[in-house]
């Protein structure tokens, strides 16, 4: 059980004692390694060769997976069904996008050394203040975490202080992302409106259109996922994690034994938002565009669906769900472009009805079955 | 009235009721006793159909002869005249007191549309708080509401799971008297779960002591000796 | 209240800046002091000019008809319900009406609820672990480790409440009586200065009642205990001083014998034919 | 707006109309046909100015068919065949059209589009035609026609018309027509510097009046300018009030749409607790049902719409039942999972419509009696379609309220959602309650679709556009409270419309969302929260 | 290799919000491929359509484009509707050196080596439309109403500059209003337009309202009694397709500016319509401007392949400049060096049968201008993809080719 003490000195190292984490990290790193080897070592025509397109695709899935982990942290363990996590993801993405835009320099269409193209042709004469600093990588990368973190802090502070819970919280998170979407659609906001930010060229001096950079981003995303996972795992296996679960199930009761519930909620919410921001930042250079549609409420709902499908409150379930759904999307939209929504819809329905605890629940079930088959029946008196 | 045979019940993999046999004679009050967690509540829920049973029979003497309850849907059981006062009250918290009572009208065969005045006579506080939400009532008031609600359906068999819990002493006494009265006047059969010996001794006709999911002693209430109590009810 | 203010009082935002809760000051009298407290719900006065004082180390029984306001009174003390009027002091320093639930709890007021509420998804063991008196701010909680000492304490309590066998089971599957015990266990883990116990023996057998009685009387002296209970046998076995509440205010106060012979109490509560009490 | 008419021509026309009336009886048909063909031939030219002259020629001819031709021309139905005949298209749907001879009115069967050439007109000609027809109609015995033509004269009168106009006013029986003509005359008077006109126009809210007075206010004559200014300011005052009323109406109307869209969800989600992401698609099905009914009953859009009300309810309710039986019943006690499954269903339903019907929007016709506006005064008219929707929303709301408050179903569904096991123990047939409630909520969504088909796109995305708003309204109002949904919907609608004129549509929407977020801080359980111990936990 | 079919990628959303517009474009290309195959294919090889669904999701557009080029190795892509989707796809087709034919009218300000813009640039739609309003209709006041995104914003910016600079229209006679995507409540705005038009000057609305928002807009217009004869609305995004979802009865006389209407009276067009109706099996099926753009684009590409004798991208790119093919309105469309084409501009009035009656057209075709003359930033830019210039944004003032290719060349040089 979770209560088994570990001899570790530092709370972050606690998850390494867990079987599930070991397996997860093992599988993740094996997959990273495998893809890398198959991509680099095998020649183009080889049947097992993994091409850059696929590497790129999986890089994107991994960033989605990190996002799903962030959502599972607040939903699975804290009981906050956030229907607005896309906002944090998008803000992280925009922070990265702004950096990448500034990296274009004078190579843009209009050759303006400072202003991004969309500002030139809409007659902006100078960079708005909130774009300042984004030409520096360290600043931009800090903002990737700080901007979503700050938004989550302010929003969460208000909401948790007022004890907004349940669907009410869900709906205001949705209102948040919806409002941001509308705001970012506005050209006046200075984020490129509907067209968003595109035409990126390089990241930290690496050409974004080169396959090596893609591989690098893929690996970086994998590592970020691993770190994010470990962080979340460390949180949920700590006593704080149990306070979260207690809050999820009986918020008022948790207060009566002396926990300042709103602070715990705020802490975890902010951590989750920052992870989502990180995921967004890794996503943007891999797909080459960030636009306000990442703020759309439906996208945020979809994230929740990945988690639910994978299995809530397991973290690795979120990873499985995110990869599975998005892979299915990729496959279905290619194989049956006219009918893929039927397939995807059916998948959601069937998983819900047949696998009450998601795919992770199925795995757990299979494991238990194997275990109980291995042990001869114990006599129970 | 109700004959239980070889009843087995599981929660997942844990076996809660073991080959349980029990007779509830008509027109009497049978009291089930036993330590915490031995399965009393589970047994009551099994009779009501709230938990599924693995095997065994529940033979109920209804209007039209003997009926096998295990084959009946939950909602049908109350229509057969079984009233249930569950442990923990299970009030509908957002329904008003009156609405809580009215839910019981569904199971009545006579299609009555109004709460029988008798319920309010038994528990005047319910009339007083008719329009208050059930969930706002104090614990004891809720317990009275739960009993009142079960009586609305005019049961033939009344199942009471620790009915006195949280109720002020004079009303507990009153409840006991009502039970006796109903048994006497309407031929009601009562299946009672009760831990408090004085109450059981005073109002029950028969007792059954359960341990680990099966009855271990039973008899007339007068036969409930201190020895039995020590043996089965002490931790 | 204002956003600005709450942002400037930074110790309320950042846990690690919060001062250690100052210990309760009982040098100048009672540990709990309620004066002229009134609560009304949509015009219905559940508590009506209630005055109540609990001394440090006292064990007080509170009885009274259903709906008298006993549970509501506890709600007020623990910060769940805000009274419309009156004052409630913990010791002579802490005005409970200005504090929220966790602050009150960390001051050392523990409560067992009338309807048992436990954390259903957590195991019995974890329920106790969370309840345990400890530094309950974020970072200490995050980095808290399970020491042998803590384990021993939990096991001890598990033993006391008879749930050792079920300690790794999720609390959700416990029977009603077992949940009652778990609630008591959680209260014990908290080691509060003041225990508010709402109907502890409902659903317990006679013998369990005795055990509970022992437990509570054992605690009194070191800690202050307020017990609400309808089982007169139990009350009689532990009672020193009994307060009778009726319609939101005190109807009678005194020893068990005094109040149970009070005709008003007999009329509204005990009933003429009160054999259990005998 | 424009001086579309030379006044000489107008007088000529007035004359010719009277003359035609007398001449008609004696005219010979054969002689007419050759002349008529010539008149029509003159229309078949590329240049619009030449067409304009041809129209004048037709007007001045004394052919009794002139008005019909002009009307057909205005409607774009006057066409020319490859072999040079003129026909009137009777119905222009599809590739082959039934036509009739323009001269003889004889039906000529169907013709292919390839063989027909339209006599095109543009907006200028359209204006000219309308005015021409209007002037003819000024003498029409039909009051309605006279009213329309009188309205068109506002701001169009000048010297030469002023005289016959006074005479017409004197003879006019209909007060409305007379009032209009008087105003038209007064505008002319103001423009020609007569103080008397200003007095007549005082209080009129018609925009043309305002334009005329504004011009007069800048006139050199200080007496006129002062009078005009004074009249203007009282008009402005009055306009402001009317604009306020209009905004209120807009708000109520937007609100009623929100209420309609959300009210079904207030049942399935608010009361039953099912997070039904397919709610929008149920609305969509209702809208498609309306379209389908109109396809089944061509030419009777009104009847089809009325029949769609029960039909839309039934279709959506049946689909709702299928969803409940097929999926939701397996998710009892797992409310969050209903989100996942119903989202899947919504994807399937959307794509189903795309594949089976079409990815394109469908046309739903607004019946005559629902189009246009109810004119309150010259500055305030209420659009009829929205008025119907508003009324419909209130009726649906009242009916639902009755069902939930006054029937057993209402009690039982609340009991079942609050404590399913106990409700069943009380003899409540929970399964049946589930089915009926879900069917009710879904059916109401279908009704919303029927109403929305009159306001917006009927297409596969219809549902998506309303699902977020619906949840927001239900939650904002307070889950489980129907009144809350009504008040929330209407107030959000009004707030939005009040903000829109000064904040713009985008910002208004953002402000409303921020308002919701902040409002929820103040009332964490919505506008009408569930109160009491149980709700507060 | 020679017998392998030529792969034609189709990148149009078949689901999501854009499916409404894009699905027919997918069908159009499939029909054109079928016709081409029936006519013996191209270079003796059959054509094969590779259809994917980017689901109205912009990152997915990039991903699918990459799949088409890297995985499926298609020879050409026909696709995209929204500008943002094109922006998302652009880096991919440039990196993988693909060919993209983009069939929708757009805001301009772009010229990529790998993209061929067969829809209208602003000078092929918006500017002539406004000139028509001023010169032929006598409009003096303009309400520019649009969906809040880049195409309307840019177009309106160009129009605003054009109206003020070229026609001396005063500030107070221009009203600009933006709404969110899918906006469905137009009461206030229409009422505002009504008042704007009641001030005594001839007024028109220039609508760049996108897709789904149009139905409720026109419904509200007609219900508030705004008649085309009083305040005409000229739309740049409303075609026959959009009208299929609107009850056009009350809208007769409102205008649209396109380069093609289904009502164009030529035999080529009737053949195209018949083929389309046969292909879809739907008697009611309509054709529209972007379909014609694909028709032109497809034929141009086919012609260029024939000319080059190969489907090789670089060869086709070179060969296609100057290729002219018949359009459906009785003239020819030629591919210009800036990768835009020549088009006639037509103004149509809505008829009650959902068709447009053409009331005006430019005397000859207009060449698409990648860089607007009315925007300060792009006034000095031209695009010419012929050798030796080969530049999409050549600055005629400082004589240099700025932007993307320069960077790439530098990088390429570095890599070598
Ligand atoms: N849902 C459940 N899942 C698994 N086990 C359960 C569940 N509910 C009860 N149990 C277990 O079944 C046993 C019997 O429970 P039950 O509630 O019937 O006891 P009881 O005799 O009524 O006890 P009490 O006197 O405390 O009410 C207990 O050990 C309990 O832990
Ligand atoms: N939120 C509320 N809304 C309305 N009435 C309430 C609310 N909370 C409590 N009450 C009423 O206040 C009175 C006091 O309730 P309380 O629960 O304190 O009684 P109690 O003394 O604990 O009774 P019991 O012995 O039955 O537990 C009751 O009549 C109850 O109905
Ligand atoms: N290019 C457009 N219409 O987005
Ligand atoms: Mg029990
Ligand atoms: Mg109480």
PDB file of N, CA and C in Angstrom, chain E residues 232-294:
ATOM      1  N   UNK E 232     -27.957  47.812 -49.177  1.00  0.00           N
ATOM      2  CA  UNK E 232     -27.484  46.538 -49.692  1.00  0.00           C
ATOM      3  C   UNK E 232     -26.280  46.027 -48.893  1.00  0.00           C
ATOM      4  N   UNK E 233     -26.212  44.720 -48.782  1.00  0.00           N
ATOM      5  CA  UNK E 233     -25.061  44.095 -48.130  1.00  0.00           C
ATOM      6  C   UNK E 233     -24.253  43.409 -49.211  1.00  0.00           C
ATOM      7  N   UNK E 234     -22.975  43.695 -49.271  1.00  0.00           N
ATOM      8  CA  UNK E 234     -22.151  42.960 -50.220  1.00  0.00           C
ATOM      9  C   UNK E 234     -21.215  42.059 -49.429  1.00  0.00           C
ATOM     10  N   UNK E 235     -21.248  40.790 -49.763  1.00  0.00           N
ATOM     11  CA  UNK E 235     -20.495  39.819 -48.977  1.00  0.00           C
ATOM     12  C   UNK E 235     -19.359  39.234 -49.784  1.00  0.00           C
ATOM     13  N   UNK E 236     -18.267  38.929 -49.091  1.00  0.00           N
ATOM     14  CA  UNK E 236     -17.131  38.300 -49.751  1.00  0.00           C
ATOM     15  C   UNK E 236     -16.987  36.827 -49.382  1.00  0.00           C
ATOM     16  N   UNK E 237     -17.801  36.387 -48.477  1.00  0.00           N
ATOM     17  CA  UNK E 237     -17.664  34.984 -48.067  1.00  0.00           C
ATOM     18  C   UNK E 237     -18.975  34.233 -48.190  1.00  0.00           C
ATOM     19  N   UNK E 238     -19.939  34.826 -48.862  1.00  0.00           N
ATOM     20  CA  UNK E 238     -21.219  34.140 -48.994  1.00  0.00           C
ATOM     21  C   UNK E 238     -21.427  33.753 -50.449  1.00  0.00           C
ATOM     22  N   UNK E 239     -21.456  32.467 -50.670  1.00  0.00           N
ATOM     23  CA  UNK E 239     -21.664  31.982 -52.023  1.00  0.00           C
ATOM     24  C   UNK E 239     -22.901  31.118 -52.085  1.00  0.00           C
ATOM     25  N   UNK E 240     -23.053  30.429 -53.197  1.00  0.00           N
ATOM     26  CA  UNK E 240     -24.223  29.576 -53.383  1.00  0.00           C
ATOM     27  C   UNK E 240     -24.336  28.549 -52.266  1.00  0.00           C
ATOM     28  N   UNK E 241     -23.165  28.011 -51.879  1.00  0.00           N
ATOM     29  CA  UNK E 241     -23.117  27.014 -50.829  1.00  0.00           C
ATOM     30  C   UNK E 241     -23.724  27.533 -49.536  1.00  0.00           C
ATOM     31  N   UNK E 242     -23.318  28.727 -49.146  1.00  0.00           N
ATOM     32  CA  UNK E 242     -23.824  29.321 -47.912  1.00  0.00           C
ATOM     33  C   UNK E 242     -25.318  29.601 -48.050  1.00  0.00           C
ATOM     34  N   UNK E 243     -25.736  29.997 -49.253  1.00  0.00           N
ATOM     35  CA  UNK E 243     -27.148  30.327 -49.432  1.00  0.00           C
ATOM     36  C   UNK E 243     -28.044  29.099 -49.324  1.00  0.00           C
ATOM     37  N   UNK E 244     -27.477  27.899 -49.539  1.00  0.00           N
ATOM     38  CA  UNK E 244     -28.333  26.706 -49.410  1.00  0.00           C
ATOM     39  C   UNK E 244     -28.883  26.596 -48.000  1.00  0.00           C
ATOM     40  N   UNK E 245     -28.245  27.251 -47.048  1.00  0.00           N
ATOM     41  CA  UNK E 245     -28.747  27.148 -45.683  1.00  0.00           C
ATOM     42  C   UNK E 245     -29.606  28.329 -45.282  1.00  0.00           C
ATOM     43  N   UNK E 246     -29.900  29.207 -46.211  1.00  0.00           N
ATOM     44  CA  UNK E 246     -30.652  30.410 -45.852  1.00  0.00           C
ATOM     45  C   UNK E 246     -31.933  30.479 -46.670  1.00  0.00           C
ATOM     46  N   UNK E 247     -32.963  30.946 -46.029  1.00  0.00           N
ATOM     47  CA  UNK E 247     -34.206  31.211 -46.725  1.00  0.00           C
ATOM     48  C   UNK E 247     -33.993  32.527 -47.478  1.00  0.00           C
ATOM     49  N   UNK E 248     -33.749  32.421 -48.805  1.00  0.00           N
ATOM     50  CA  UNK E 248     -33.286  33.598 -49.535  1.00  0.00           C
ATOM     51  C   UNK E 248     -34.410  34.540 -49.927  1.00  0.00           C
ATOM     52  N   UNK E 249     -35.631  34.104 -49.769  1.00  0.00           N
ATOM     53  CA  UNK E 249     -36.758  34.952 -50.145  1.00  0.00           C
ATOM     54  C   UNK E 249     -36.579  36.416 -49.754  1.00  0.00           C
ATOM     55  N   UNK E 250     -36.342  36.677 -48.490  1.00  0.00           N
ATOM     56  CA  UNK E 250     -36.264  38.072 -48.065  1.00  0.00           C
ATOM     57  C   UNK E 250     -34.930  38.751 -48.394  1.00  0.00           C
ATOM     58  N   UNK E 251     -34.010  38.012 -48.995  1.00  0.00           N
ATOM     59  CA  UNK E 251     -32.671  38.587 -49.162  1.00  0.00           C
ATOM     60  C   UNK E 251     -32.399  39.042 -50.581  1.00  0.00           C
ATOM     61  N   UNK E 252     -33.395  38.931 -51.439  1.00  0.00           N
ATOM     62  CA  UNK E 252     -33.196  39.236 -52.841  1.00  0.00           C
ATOM     63  C   UNK E 252     -32.585  40.621 -52.994  1.00  0.00           C
ATOM     64  N   UNK E 253     -31.546  40.684 -53.790  1.00  0.00           N
ATOM     65  CA  UNK E 253     -30.935  41.972 -54.059  1.00  0.00           C
ATOM     66  C   UNK E 253     -29.668  42.236 -53.273  1.00  0.00           C
ATOM     67  N   UNK E 254     -29.458  41.507 -52.181  1.00  0.00           N
ATOM     68  CA  UNK E 254     -28.169  41.660 -51.511  1.00  0.00           C
ATOM     69  C   UNK E 254     -27.092  41.104 -52.426  1.00  0.00           C
ATOM     70  N   UNK E 255     -25.884  41.542 -52.175  1.00  0.00           N
ATOM     71  CA  UNK E 255     -24.848  41.320 -53.182  1.00  0.00           C
ATOM     72  C   UNK E 255     -23.739  40.411 -52.681  1.00  0.00           C
ATOM     73  N   UNK E 256     -23.019  39.874 -53.634  1.00  0.00           N
ATOM     74  CA  UNK E 256     -21.785  39.185 -53.301  1.00  0.00           C
ATOM     75  C   UNK E 256     -20.795  39.460 -54.410  1.00  0.00           C
ATOM     76  N   UNK E 257     -19.541  39.497 -54.043  1.00  0.00           N
ATOM     77  CA  UNK E 257     -18.502  39.674 -55.050  1.00  0.00           C
ATOM     78  C   UNK E 257     -17.664  38.422 -55.096  1.00  0.00           C
ATOM     79  N   UNK E 258     -17.567  37.832 -56.252  1.00  0.00           N
ATOM     80  CA  UNK E 258     -16.765  36.614 -56.418  1.00  0.00           C
ATOM     81  C   UNK E 258     -16.125  36.665 -57.812  1.00  0.00           C
ATOM     82  N   UNK E 259     -15.455  35.594 -58.111  1.00  0.00           N
ATOM     83  CA  UNK E 259     -14.880  35.477 -59.441  1.00  0.00           C
ATOM     84  C   UNK E 259     -15.648  34.470 -60.281  1.00  0.00           C
ATOM     85  N   UNK E 260     -16.633  33.914 -59.664  1.00  0.00           N
ATOM     86  CA  UNK E 260     -17.457  32.926 -60.355  1.00  0.00           C
ATOM     87  C   UNK E 260     -18.792  32.855 -59.647  1.00  0.00           C
ATOM     88  N   UNK E 261     -19.841  32.686 -60.416  1.00  0.00           N
ATOM     89  CA  UNK E 261     -21.139  32.345 -59.822  1.00  0.00           C
ATOM     90  C   UNK E 261     -21.695  31.147 -60.566  1.00  0.00           C
ATOM     91  N   UNK E 262     -22.501  30.391 -59.893  1.00  0.00           N
ATOM     92  CA  UNK E 262     -23.101  29.238 -60.542  1.00  0.00           C
ATOM     93  C   UNK E 262     -23.979  29.688 -61.711  1.00  0.00           C
ATOM     94  N   UNK E 263     -24.452  30.915 -61.615  1.00  0.00           N
ATOM     95  CA  UNK E 263     -25.364  31.396 -62.646  1.00  0.00           C
ATOM     96  C   UNK E 263     -24.644  31.900 -63.899  1.00  0.00           C
ATOM     97  N   UNK E 264     -23.326  31.806 -63.905  1.00  0.00           N
ATOM     98  CA  UNK E 264     -22.583  32.246 -65.085  1.00  0.00           C
ATOM     99  C   UNK E 264     -23.112  31.505 -66.309  1.00  0.00           C
ATOM    100  N   UNK E 265     -23.386  32.268 -67.346  1.00  0.00           N
ATOM    101  CA  UNK E 265     -24.086  31.684 -68.494  1.00  0.00           C
ATOM    102  C   UNK E 265     -23.109  31.279 -69.585  1.00  0.00           C
ATOM    103  N   UNK E 266     -22.348  30.220 -69.340  1.00  0.00           N
ATOM    104  CA  UNK E 266     -21.468  29.699 -70.395  1.00  0.00           C
ATOM    105  C   UNK E 266     -21.665  28.202 -70.480  1.00  0.00           C
ATOM    106  N   UNK E 267     -21.326  27.646 -71.614  1.00  0.00           N
ATOM    107  CA  UNK E 267     -21.498  26.205 -71.764  1.00  0.00           C
ATOM    108  C   UNK E 267     -20.532  25.427 -70.889  1.00  0.00           C
ATOM    109  N   UNK E 268     -19.327  25.959 -70.763  1.00  0.00           N
ATOM    110  CA  UNK E 268     -18.368  25.295 -69.873  1.00  0.00           C
ATOM    111  C   UNK E 268     -18.958  25.157 -68.479  1.00  0.00           C
ATOM    112  N   UNK E 269     -19.581  26.238 -68.056  1.00  0.00           N
ATOM    113  CA  UNK E 269     -20.159  26.219 -66.721  1.00  0.00           C
ATOM    114  C   UNK E 269     -21.310  25.224 -66.632  1.00  0.00           C
ATOM    115  N   UNK E 270     -22.169  25.216 -67.627  1.00  0.00           N
ATOM    116  CA  UNK E 270     -23.277  24.255 -67.571  1.00  0.00           C
ATOM    117  C   UNK E 270     -22.753  22.831 -67.581  1.00  0.00           C
ATOM    118  N   UNK E 271     -21.690  22.600 -68.341  1.00  0.00           N
ATOM    119  CA  UNK E 271     -21.114  21.252 -68.328  1.00  0.00           C
ATOM    120  C   UNK E 271     -20.593  20.904 -66.942  1.00  0.00           C
ATOM    121  N   UNK E 272     -19.935  21.889 -66.366  1.00  0.00           N
ATOM    122  CA  UNK E 272     -19.376  21.668 -65.030  1.00  0.00           C
ATOM    123  C   UNK E 272     -20.493  21.373 -64.031  1.00  0.00           C
ATOM    124  N   UNK E 273     -21.552  22.160 -64.106  1.00  0.00           N
ATOM    125  CA  UNK E 273     -22.678  21.962 -63.186  1.00  0.00           C
ATOM    126  C   UNK E 273     -23.300  20.582 -63.388  1.00  0.00           C
ATOM    127  N   UNK E 274     -23.486  20.219 -64.664  1.00  0.00           N
ATOM    128  CA  UNK E 274     -24.086  18.903 -64.917  1.00  0.00           C
ATOM    129  C   UNK E 274     -23.201  17.788 -64.374  1.00  0.00           C
ATOM    130  N   UNK E 275     -21.908  17.937 -64.621  1.00  0.00           N
ATOM    131  CA  UNK E 275     -20.989  16.902 -64.137  1.00  0.00           C
ATOM    132  C   UNK E 275     -21.067  16.817 -62.613  1.00  0.00           C
ATOM    133  N   UNK E 276     -21.135  17.952 -62.005  1.00  0.00           N
ATOM    134  CA  UNK E 276     -21.176  18.002 -60.541  1.00  0.00           C
ATOM    135  C   UNK E 276     -22.448  17.364 -60.020  1.00  0.00           C
ATOM    136  N   UNK E 277     -23.558  17.689 -60.659  1.00  0.00           N
ATOM    137  CA  UNK E 277     -24.825  17.109 -60.203  1.00  0.00           C
ATOM    138  C   UNK E 277     -24.823  15.601 -60.416  1.00  0.00           C
ATOM    139  N   UNK E 278     -24.274  15.184 -61.527  1.00  0.00           N
ATOM    140  CA  UNK E 278     -24.171  13.733 -61.754  1.00  0.00           C
ATOM    141  C   UNK E 278     -23.261  13.095 -60.726  1.00  0.00           C
ATOM    142  N   UNK E 279     -22.160  13.777 -60.475  1.00  0.00           N
ATOM    143  CA  UNK E 279     -21.177  13.184 -59.551  1.00  0.00           C
ATOM    144  C   UNK E 279     -21.752  13.053 -58.150  1.00  0.00           C
ATOM    145  N   UNK E 280     -22.444  14.084 -57.697  1.00  0.00           N
ATOM    146  CA  UNK E 280     -22.982  14.022 -56.340  1.00  0.00           C
ATOM    147  C   UNK E 280     -24.298  13.274 -56.281  1.00  0.00           C
ATOM    148  N   UNK E 281     -24.952  13.126 -57.440  1.00  0.00           N
ATOM    149  CA  UNK E 281     -26.248  12.471 -57.441  1.00  0.00           C
ATOM    150  C   UNK E 281     -27.304  13.299 -56.737  1.00  0.00           C
ATOM    151  N   UNK E 282     -27.047  14.580 -56.612  1.00  0.00           N
ATOM    152  CA  UNK E 282     -27.992  15.428 -55.898  1.00  0.00           C
ATOM    153  C   UNK E 282     -28.464  16.532 -56.843  1.00  0.00           C
ATOM    154  N   UNK E 283     -29.723  16.479 -57.180  1.00  0.00           N
ATOM    155  CA  UNK E 283     -30.287  17.457 -58.110  1.00  0.00           C
ATOM    156  C   UNK E 283     -30.118  18.885 -57.612  1.00  0.00           C
ATOM    157  N   UNK E 284     -30.075  19.041 -56.325  1.00  0.00           N
ATOM    158  CA  UNK E 284     -30.037  20.375 -55.751  1.00  0.00           C
ATOM    159  C   UNK E 284     -28.616  20.883 -55.555  1.00  0.00           C
ATOM    160  N   UNK E 285     -27.645  20.063 -55.896  1.00  0.00           N
ATOM    161  CA  UNK E 285     -26.258  20.434 -55.608  1.00  0.00           C
ATOM    162  C   UNK E 285     -25.915  21.756 -56.276  1.00  0.00           C
ATOM    163  N   UNK E 286     -25.145  22.568 -55.569  1.00  0.00           N
ATOM    164  CA  UNK E 286     -24.749  23.847 -56.134  1.00  0.00           C
ATOM    165  C   UNK E 286     -23.232  23.884 -56.316  1.00  0.00           C
ATOM    166  N   UNK E 287     -22.808  24.776 -57.187  1.00  0.00           N
ATOM    167  CA  UNK E 287     -21.373  24.997 -57.344  1.00  0.00           C
ATOM    168  C   UNK E 287     -21.056  26.371 -56.778  1.00  0.00           C
ATOM    169  N   UNK E 288     -19.769  26.608 -56.510  1.00  0.00           N
ATOM    170  CA  UNK E 288     -19.414  27.933 -55.996  1.00  0.00           C
ATOM    171  C   UNK E 288     -18.002  28.314 -56.403  1.00  0.00           C
ATOM    172  N   UNK E 289     -17.603  29.462 -55.957  1.00  0.00           N
ATOM    173  CA  UNK E 289     -16.333  30.044 -56.384  1.00  0.00           C
ATOM    174  C   UNK E 289     -15.103  29.200 -56.035  1.00  0.00           C
ATOM    175  N   UNK E 290     -14.957  28.752 -54.789  1.00  0.00           N
ATOM    176  CA  UNK E 290     -13.773  27.939 -54.502  1.00  0.00           C
ATOM    177  C   UNK E 290     -13.726  26.645 -55.327  1.00  0.00           C
ATOM    178  N   UNK E 291     -14.897  26.143 -55.702  1.00  0.00           N
ATOM    179  CA  UNK E 291     -14.898  24.951 -56.561  1.00  0.00           C
ATOM    180  C   UNK E 291     -14.302  25.300 -57.915  1.00  0.00           C
ATOM    181  N   UNK E 292     -14.711  26.445 -58.414  1.00  0.00           N
ATOM    182  CA  UNK E 292     -14.126  26.863 -59.690  1.00  0.00           C
ATOM    183  C   UNK E 292     -12.617  27.041 -59.542  1.00  0.00           C
ATOM    184  N   UNK E 293     -12.211  27.591 -58.389  1.00  0.00           N
ATOM    185  CA  UNK E 293     -10.780  27.789 -58.171  1.00  0.00           C
ATOM    186  C   UNK E 293     -10.046  26.454 -58.241  1.00  0.00           C
ATOM    187  N   UNK E 294     -10.638  25.423 -57.658  1.00  0.00           N
ATOM    188  CA  UNK E 294     -10.011  24.105 -57.739  1.00  0.00           C
ATOM    189  C   UNK E 294     -10.026  23.584 -59.180  1.00  0.00           C
TER     190      UNK E 294
END
